[in-house]
Each structure stands twice: as structure tokens, then as C-alpha cells.
mmCIF file of C-alpha atoms and ligand atoms in Angstrom:
data_model
loop_
_atom_site.group_PDB
_atom_site.id
_atom_site.type_symbol
_atom_site.label_atom_id
_atom_site.label_comp_id
_atom_site.label_asym_id
_atom_site.label_seq_id
_atom_site.Cartn_x
_atom_site.Cartn_y
_atom_site.Cartn_z
ATOM 1 C CA MET A 1 15.920 -11.077 -61.672
ATOM 2 C CA GLU A 2 19.907 -10.884 -62.573
ATOM 3 C CA LEU A 3 21.626 -13.047 -59.966
ATOM 4 C CA LYS A 4 25.277 -11.948 -59.139
ATOM 5 C CA ASN A 5 25.955 -13.365 -55.898
ATOM 6 C CA ASN A 6 24.312 -13.922 -52.581
ATOM 7 C CA ASN A 7 22.716 -10.876 -52.202
ATOM 8 C CA GLY A 8 20.859 -10.974 -55.383
ATOM 9 C CA LEU A 9 19.316 -13.879 -53.725
ATOM 10 C CA SER A 10 17.649 -11.743 -51.131
ATOM 11 C CA GLU A 11 15.178 -10.196 -53.874
ATOM 12 C CA ILE A 12 13.137 -13.726 -53.632
ATOM 13 C CA GLU A 13 9.501 -12.144 -52.944
ATOM 14 C CA ASN A 14 7.632 -15.704 -53.721
ATOM 15 C CA VAL A 15 8.047 -16.719 -50.569
ATOM 16 C CA VAL A 16 5.747 -17.217 -47.130
ATOM 17 C CA ALA A 17 8.532 -16.525 -44.576
ATOM 18 C CA ILE A 18 7.347 -17.828 -40.955
ATOM 19 C CA ASP A 19 9.343 -16.720 -38.062
ATOM 20 C CA GLY A 20 8.753 -16.981 -33.910
ATOM 21 C CA PRO A 21 10.085 -18.762 -31.352
ATOM 22 C CA ALA A 22 10.162 -22.740 -30.491
ATOM 23 C CA GLY A 23 6.730 -24.221 -29.829
ATOM 24 C CA ALA A 24 4.537 -21.558 -31.441
ATOM 25 C CA GLY A 25 3.657 -23.810 -33.593
ATOM 26 C CA LYS A 26 5.736 -23.031 -36.777
ATOM 27 C CA SER A 27 6.653 -26.165 -38.168
ATOM 28 C CA THR A 28 3.137 -27.745 -38.230
ATOM 29 C CA VAL A 29 1.213 -24.701 -39.297
ATOM 30 C CA ALA A 30 4.291 -23.859 -42.213
ATOM 31 C CA ARG A 31 3.823 -27.618 -43.674
ATOM 32 C CA LEU A 32 0.125 -26.947 -44.056
ATOM 33 C CA VAL A 33 0.204 -23.774 -45.737
ATOM 34 C CA ALA A 34 2.517 -25.276 -47.772
ATOM 35 C CA LYS A 35 0.225 -28.504 -48.582
ATOM 36 C CA GLU A 36 -2.557 -26.010 -48.888
ATOM 37 C CA LEU A 37 -0.834 -23.682 -51.621
ATOM 38 C CA ASP A 38 1.233 -26.245 -53.305
ATOM 39 C CA PHE A 39 4.318 -25.181 -52.233
ATOM 40 C CA GLN A 40 7.690 -26.260 -50.813
ATOM 41 C CA TYR A 41 8.177 -26.488 -47.176
ATOM 42 C CA LEU A 42 11.443 -25.464 -45.873
ATOM 43 C CA ASP A 43 12.445 -26.335 -42.024
ATOM 44 C CA THR A 44 15.583 -24.238 -41.615
ATOM 45 C CA GLY A 45 16.057 -25.219 -38.153
ATOM 46 C CA ALA A 46 16.023 -28.870 -39.377
ATOM 47 C CA MET A 47 19.153 -27.791 -41.244
ATOM 48 C CA TYR A 48 20.742 -26.039 -38.261
ATOM 49 C CA ARG A 49 20.056 -29.139 -36.267
ATOM 50 C CA ALA A 50 22.044 -31.529 -39.230
ATOM 51 C CA VAL A 51 24.373 -29.440 -39.188
ATOM 52 C CA THR A 52 25.294 -29.437 -35.183
ATOM 53 C CA TRP A 53 24.722 -33.848 -35.769
ATOM 54 C CA TRP A 54 27.382 -33.872 -38.364
ATOM 55 C CA ALA A 55 29.429 -31.650 -36.207
ATOM 56 C CA ILE A 56 29.113 -33.979 -33.031
ATOM 57 C CA HIS A 57 29.260 -37.429 -35.183
ATOM 58 C CA SER A 58 32.563 -36.188 -36.507
ATOM 59 C CA ASP A 59 35.725 -36.515 -35.305
ATOM 60 C CA ILE A 60 36.011 -31.997 -34.725
ATOM 61 C CA ASN A 61 36.256 -30.000 -31.806
ATOM 62 C CA ILE A 62 32.624 -28.356 -32.281
ATOM 63 C CA ASP A 63 34.240 -25.601 -29.603
ATOM 64 C CA ASN A 64 36.418 -24.390 -32.066
ATOM 65 C CA PRO A 65 34.013 -21.317 -34.779
ATOM 66 C CA GLN A 66 36.824 -22.081 -37.635
ATOM 67 C CA VAL A 67 36.806 -25.622 -37.151
ATOM 68 C CA VAL A 68 32.976 -26.097 -37.362
ATOM 69 C CA ALA A 69 32.303 -23.300 -40.277
ATOM 70 C CA GLU A 70 34.881 -24.927 -42.327
ATOM 71 C CA HIS A 71 33.388 -28.684 -41.658
ATOM 72 C CA THR A 72 29.951 -26.615 -42.484
ATOM 73 C CA LYS A 73 30.906 -26.033 -45.985
ATOM 74 C CA ARG A 74 31.549 -29.159 -46.686
ATOM 75 C CA ILE A 75 28.146 -30.886 -45.737
ATOM 76 C CA ASP A 76 26.503 -33.126 -48.150
ATOM 77 C CA LEU A 77 22.690 -32.072 -46.825
ATOM 78 C CA LYS A 78 19.822 -33.264 -48.485
ATOM 79 C CA LEU A 79 16.283 -32.078 -47.628
ATOM 80 C CA THR A 80 13.362 -33.720 -48.803
ATOM 81 C CA PRO A 81 9.651 -32.714 -48.713
ATOM 82 C CA THR A 82 7.347 -35.699 -47.643
ATOM 83 C CA GLU A 83 3.791 -35.668 -46.066
ATOM 84 C CA GLU A 84 5.591 -35.428 -42.753
ATOM 85 C CA GLY A 85 7.705 -32.649 -43.243
ATOM 86 C CA MET A 86 10.933 -32.650 -44.578
ATOM 87 C CA ARG A 87 13.313 -35.422 -44.759
ATOM 88 C CA VAL A 88 16.689 -35.005 -43.770
ATOM 89 C CA GLU A 89 20.020 -36.742 -44.550
ATOM 90 C CA VAL A 90 23.338 -35.808 -44.511
ATOM 91 C CA ALA A 91 25.903 -37.526 -46.756
ATOM 92 C CA GLY A 92 22.983 -40.326 -47.522
ATOM 93 C CA LYS A 93 22.261 -41.064 -44.276
ATOM 94 C CA ASP A 94 18.517 -40.302 -43.071
ATOM 95 C CA ILE A 95 18.903 -38.381 -39.648
ATOM 96 C CA THR A 96 15.133 -36.674 -39.899
ATOM 97 C CA HIS A 97 14.468 -38.075 -36.410
ATOM 98 C CA GLU A 98 17.818 -38.070 -34.989
ATOM 99 C CA ILE A 99 17.871 -34.355 -34.963
ATOM 100 C CA ARG A 100 15.439 -33.550 -33.091
ATOM 101 C CA THR A 101 16.931 -35.159 -29.506
ATOM 102 C CA PRO A 102 17.088 -32.642 -26.738
ATOM 103 C CA GLU A 103 21.374 -33.714 -27.013
ATOM 104 C CA ILE A 104 21.157 -32.066 -30.058
ATOM 105 C CA THR A 105 18.722 -28.935 -29.328
ATOM 106 C CA ARG A 106 21.420 -28.961 -26.282
ATOM 107 C CA VAL A 107 24.489 -27.675 -28.262
ATOM 108 C CA ILE A 108 22.828 -26.690 -30.708
ATOM 109 C CA TYR A 109 23.533 -22.822 -30.017
ATOM 110 C CA LYS A 110 27.540 -23.861 -30.977
ATOM 111 C CA LEU A 111 26.876 -23.438 -34.684
ATOM 112 C CA ASP A 112 23.735 -21.691 -34.854
ATOM 113 C CA GLU A 113 25.124 -18.522 -33.118
ATOM 114 C CA ASN A 114 28.365 -18.999 -35.975
ATOM 115 C CA PRO A 115 27.885 -16.465 -38.569
ATOM 116 C CA SER A 116 30.116 -18.215 -41.028
ATOM 117 C CA VAL A 117 27.698 -20.996 -40.557
ATOM 118 C CA ARG A 118 24.698 -18.947 -41.057
ATOM 119 C CA GLU A 119 26.031 -17.548 -43.920
ATOM 120 C CA HIS A 120 26.474 -20.804 -45.223
ATOM 121 C CA LEU A 121 22.974 -22.180 -44.351
ATOM 122 C CA VAL A 122 21.449 -18.728 -45.829
ATOM 123 C CA TYR A 123 22.826 -19.235 -49.055
ATOM 124 C CA LEU A 124 21.468 -22.759 -49.181
ATOM 125 C CA GLN A 125 17.738 -21.569 -47.532
ATOM 126 C CA ARG A 126 17.910 -18.764 -50.870
ATOM 127 C CA LEU A 127 19.018 -21.039 -53.052
ATOM 128 C CA PHE A 128 15.914 -23.404 -52.494
ATOM 129 C CA ALA A 129 13.039 -20.906 -52.437
ATOM 130 C CA LEU A 130 14.898 -20.212 -55.833
ATOM 131 C CA GLU A 131 14.004 -23.135 -57.073
ATOM 132 C CA TYR A 132 10.748 -23.716 -55.880
ATOM 133 C CA PRO A 133 7.727 -21.356 -54.275
ATOM 134 C CA THR A 134 8.368 -21.933 -50.944
ATOM 135 C CA VAL A 135 7.020 -21.692 -46.968
ATOM 136 C CA ALA A 136 10.268 -21.170 -44.739
ATOM 137 C CA GLU A 137 10.072 -21.417 -41.214
ATOM 138 C CA GLY A 138 12.656 -20.359 -38.865
ATOM 139 C CA ARG A 139 13.878 -17.421 -37.150
ATOM 140 C CA ASP A 140 15.168 -15.200 -39.357
ATOM 141 C CA MET A 141 13.490 -15.771 -42.179
ATOM 142 C CA GLY A 142 11.431 -12.199 -42.560
ATOM 143 C CA THR A 143 14.227 -10.400 -41.520
ATOM 144 C CA VAL A 144 17.454 -11.741 -43.108
ATOM 145 C CA VAL A 145 16.644 -14.514 -45.519
ATOM 146 C CA PHE A 146 14.471 -13.526 -47.477
ATOM 147 C CA PRO A 147 13.669 -9.644 -46.665
ATOM 148 C CA LYS A 148 11.610 -9.220 -49.812
ATOM 149 C CA ALA A 149 9.148 -11.875 -49.032
ATOM 150 C CA LYS A 150 5.612 -11.054 -49.614
ATOM 151 C CA CYS A 151 4.485 -12.731 -46.942
ATOM 152 C CA LYS A 152 5.567 -12.375 -43.792
ATOM 153 C CA PHE A 153 4.400 -14.024 -39.974
ATOM 154 C CA TYR A 154 5.522 -13.888 -36.622
ATOM 155 C CA LEU A 155 4.318 -16.511 -34.656
ATOM 156 C CA ASP A 156 4.151 -16.722 -30.646
ATOM 157 C CA ALA A 157 2.620 -18.160 -27.482
ATOM 158 C CA ARG A 158 2.662 -18.392 -23.963
ATOM 159 C CA GLN A 159 6.046 -19.951 -22.858
ATOM 160 C CA GLU A 160 4.037 -22.303 -20.441
ATOM 161 C CA VAL A 161 1.915 -23.289 -23.299
ATOM 162 C CA ARG A 162 5.143 -23.402 -25.763
ATOM 163 C CA ALA A 163 6.683 -26.137 -22.888
ATOM 164 C CA HIS A 164 3.314 -27.879 -22.471
ATOM 165 C CA ARG A 165 3.122 -28.675 -26.821
ATOM 166 C CA ARG A 166 7.033 -29.691 -26.675
ATOM 167 C CA GLN A 167 6.139 -32.163 -23.919
ATOM 168 C CA LYS A 168 3.673 -33.410 -25.986
ATOM 169 C CA GLU A 169 5.487 -33.875 -29.119
ATOM 170 C CA LEU A 170 8.594 -35.218 -27.218
ATOM 171 C CA GLU A 171 6.262 -38.411 -25.740
ATOM 172 C CA GLN A 172 4.739 -39.053 -29.002
ATOM 173 C CA ARG A 173 8.240 -40.358 -29.463
ATOM 174 C CA ASN A 174 8.911 -41.810 -26.013
ATOM 175 C CA ILE A 175 11.061 -39.099 -24.367
ATOM 176 C CA PHE A 176 9.581 -38.148 -21.109
ATOM 177 C CA ILE A 177 10.895 -34.821 -19.714
ATOM 178 C CA PRO A 178 9.530 -32.998 -17.144
ATOM 179 C CA LEU A 179 7.263 -29.453 -17.503
ATOM 180 C CA ASP A 180 9.363 -27.252 -15.601
ATOM 181 C CA LYS A 181 12.376 -28.119 -16.774
ATOM 182 C CA LEU A 182 11.383 -28.005 -20.829
ATOM 183 C CA LEU A 183 9.883 -24.690 -19.510
ATOM 184 C CA GLU A 184 13.538 -23.588 -18.040
ATOM 185 C CA GLU A 185 14.953 -24.519 -21.467
ATOM 186 C CA ILE A 186 12.260 -22.786 -23.143
ATOM 187 C CA ILE A 187 12.908 -19.203 -21.284
ATOM 188 C CA GLU A 188 16.444 -20.058 -22.374
ATOM 189 C CA ARG A 189 16.377 -20.776 -25.682
ATOM 190 C CA ASP A 190 14.329 -17.837 -26.187
ATOM 191 C CA ARG A 191 16.722 -15.638 -24.027
ATOM 192 C CA ARG A 192 19.669 -17.092 -26.373
ATOM 193 C CA ASN A 193 17.773 -16.647 -29.675
ATOM 194 C CA MET A 194 16.720 -13.433 -28.901
ATOM 195 C CA GLU A 195 20.082 -11.898 -27.574
ATOM 196 C CA ARG A 196 22.437 -13.652 -29.783
ATOM 197 C CA GLU A 197 24.512 -11.294 -31.933
ATOM 198 C CA HIS A 198 24.122 -12.753 -35.434
ATOM 199 C CA SER A 199 20.434 -12.683 -36.868
ATOM 200 C CA PRO A 200 18.741 -12.021 -33.518
ATOM 201 C CA LEU A 201 14.942 -13.580 -32.922
ATOM 202 C CA ARG A 202 12.691 -10.633 -34.074
ATOM 203 C CA LYS A 203 9.943 -9.960 -35.511
ATOM 204 C CA ALA A 204 10.342 -8.090 -38.974
ATOM 205 C CA ASP A 205 8.533 -4.523 -39.206
ATOM 206 C CA ASP A 206 6.738 -5.515 -42.300
ATOM 207 C CA ALA A 207 5.289 -9.178 -40.484
ATOM 208 C CA ILE A 208 1.786 -9.880 -38.976
ATOM 209 C CA PHE A 209 1.744 -11.400 -35.625
ATOM 210 C CA ILE A 210 -0.069 -13.916 -34.255
ATOM 211 C CA ASP A 211 -0.572 -15.340 -30.854
ATOM 212 C CA THR A 212 -1.183 -18.927 -31.429
ATOM 213 C CA SER A 213 -1.964 -19.494 -27.505
ATOM 214 C CA PHE A 214 -5.474 -19.948 -27.351
ATOM 215 C CA LEU A 215 -5.871 -20.727 -31.592
ATOM 216 C CA SER A 216 -6.379 -24.451 -33.518
ATOM 217 C CA ILE A 217 -3.918 -25.268 -36.291
ATOM 218 C CA GLU A 218 -6.440 -24.776 -38.390
ATOM 219 C CA GLU A 219 -7.325 -20.994 -37.170
ATOM 220 C CA VAL A 220 -3.562 -20.117 -37.775
ATOM 221 C CA CYS A 221 -3.402 -21.268 -41.159
ATOM 222 C CA LYS A 222 -6.610 -19.955 -41.901
ATOM 223 C CA GLN A 223 -5.274 -16.538 -41.354
ATOM 224 C CA ILE A 224 -2.095 -17.499 -42.993
ATOM 225 C CA ILE A 225 -3.380 -18.805 -45.988
ATOM 226 C CA ASP A 226 -6.122 -16.129 -46.802
ATOM 227 C CA ILE A 227 -3.574 -12.969 -46.737
ATOM 228 C CA ALA A 228 -0.940 -15.758 -48.969
ATOM 229 C CA ARG A 229 -3.412 -16.017 -51.589
ATOM 230 C CA GLU A 230 -3.817 -12.455 -51.585
ATOM 231 C CA ARG A 231 -1.029 -11.300 -51.695
ATOM 232 C CA LEU A 232 0.748 -14.374 -53.832
ATOM 233 C CA LYS A 233 -2.372 -14.381 -56.410
ATOM 234 C CA LYS A 234 -2.941 -18.128 -55.868
HETATM 235 O O1 DC B 301 13.425 -24.749 -34.818
HETATM 236 P P1 DC B 301 14.453 -25.670 -34.432
HETATM 237 O O2 DC B 301 14.144 -25.945 -32.376
HETATM 238 O O3 DC B 301 14.441 -26.894 -34.998
HETATM 239 O O4 DC B 301 15.283 -24.624 -34.294
HETATM 240 C C1 DC B 301 16.566 -25.162 -33.628
HETATM 241 C C2 DC B 301 17.325 -24.166 -33.487
HETATM 242 O O5 DC B 301 17.800 -23.534 -34.429
HETATM 243 C C3 DC B 301 16.860 -23.196 -32.561
HETATM 244 O O6 DC B 301 17.685 -23.197 -31.113
HETATM 245 C C4 DC B 301 16.970 -21.836 -33.334
HETATM 246 C C5 DC B 301 17.933 -22.443 -34.586
HETATM 247 N N1 DC B 301 17.299 -21.672 -35.739
HETATM 248 C C6 DC B 301 18.219 -20.213 -35.966
HETATM 249 O O7 DC B 301 19.208 -20.086 -35.851
HETATM 250 N N2 DC B 301 17.791 -19.861 -37.485
HETATM 251 C C7 DC B 301 16.949 -20.534 -37.985
HETATM 252 N N3 DC B 301 16.429 -19.989 -39.022
HETATM 253 C C8 DC B 301 15.858 -21.910 -37.552
HETATM 254 C C9 DC B 301 16.099 -22.440 -36.594
#
């Protein structure tokens, strides 16, 4: 493959691309599928969370899109696959857990809706996949970042089910938020992710749709692994 520029990087095929809204089960499934296939797991939501964390903790105005874009280009971001997921470090500081707070989730749209921020992170995501066979999860993996991926999946679940999952996940970290509040946030985040101008969340035409509402994690993983093995000849 000849790589002249970032456009050339969009030709990468050896990727399992998993998209879908928050709480559809993407992270757990992508991590397990990567392990099973001996691929690397790339959590792109964590990258948007990391740049948001960094912007908040720097002395910049996060409401100024140009400032945020310039700042993002200078981020020293390190992603390391681990048993539990992906370790995220910014400027040498491990922020894997700090980026999962409701505070970050509330303001992340200021960065993930910024086209220059997206452009930079897409570039980093493609470099990652160029280096390793990758299972990448996010919102625009199949539509924008890896349009030529041989395996694309779109995971979804009922909003009530996703709110419930989010509640359980937060409880494990001693964060207690009422279900109706989480449901409200999920509805709002879906709306924002789907209606935004740049890289809106949508299923790629050639992605396989899986409703995970009433499936176990094992069942979802099996469907994906079977198809991935066939298409990637693993
Ligand atoms: O998957 P997550 O909840 O950690 O994602 C955090 C935010 O990042 C979410 O609001 C949507 C955004 N995101 C995105 O815009 N594009 C991606 N590829 C991944 C996440």
C-alpha cells in the first residue's frame, strides 16, 4: 500500500470496525473480540475523552474551537492495550479512569463536534491500525475512519437497556446516578451524536447490525468473531 497522505491511510482493510451509540456494549465486545483474534483493541471514545480531559486541565478556553483545535494537535497521547482495556496517558500521566467521569461526558461535545479535532484523532487512529491489526470501536469507524474495513458492525440496544447498563458500570466505580437521569443523558447524547454535522453516528451501508438488548456478551462476540475469521481468514 502506498501512503502519500492521510487519504491513503483510509485504504486500511485489516480492521474490525465496531460502531454504535453509548451503552450498546461496544467496549466490552471489542476488547474480547480483539483478544480472541489476537488483534489490538482501539477505544476511540477514550481518545476524545483524553483530549477533553487535557483541554479542561490546561489553561485554555474550551469554548473557542480554534484554540481547542490547536491545543489538540500538541497532545502527547499514549495508548497501551491492557487486559482490562486500553491504558490512556497524557504527558506521561495515567488518566484511564479520570476520563470516564460524568463531568467529561457532559462537555465532550465541545471537542468531538470540532472538525479539526476529529481530523487529528482520525489520523492517529489510522496510524494505530497501520501498525497493528485492530479492532476499533467508536461512532465513525465504518463510515469515515476505515471505510474499506473488511468487517464492519453496528451495535445498538434499547435506550432503557443502555441507561441501565451505564448505571451498573458507574456503580462499580462508586458513582450513583438515578436511572431517569441517565436515560435523559443517553437520549441527549444519541441526538447530538446522530445530528452533528461532522461524522454523525450512523450505520455504514455495509455494516452488520446487531441488536444487543437481549443478547449476552458471549453471543455478540461469537457473531462478530465468526464473521471476522471468515473475512479476515484468521
Ligand atoms: O464511547 P464513549 O462514550 O467513550 O465516547 C465518548 C464520546 O466521544 C461520545 O459522546 C461520542 C464521541 N466519539 C466520537 O465522536 N467519535 C468516536 N469515534 C468515538 C467517540
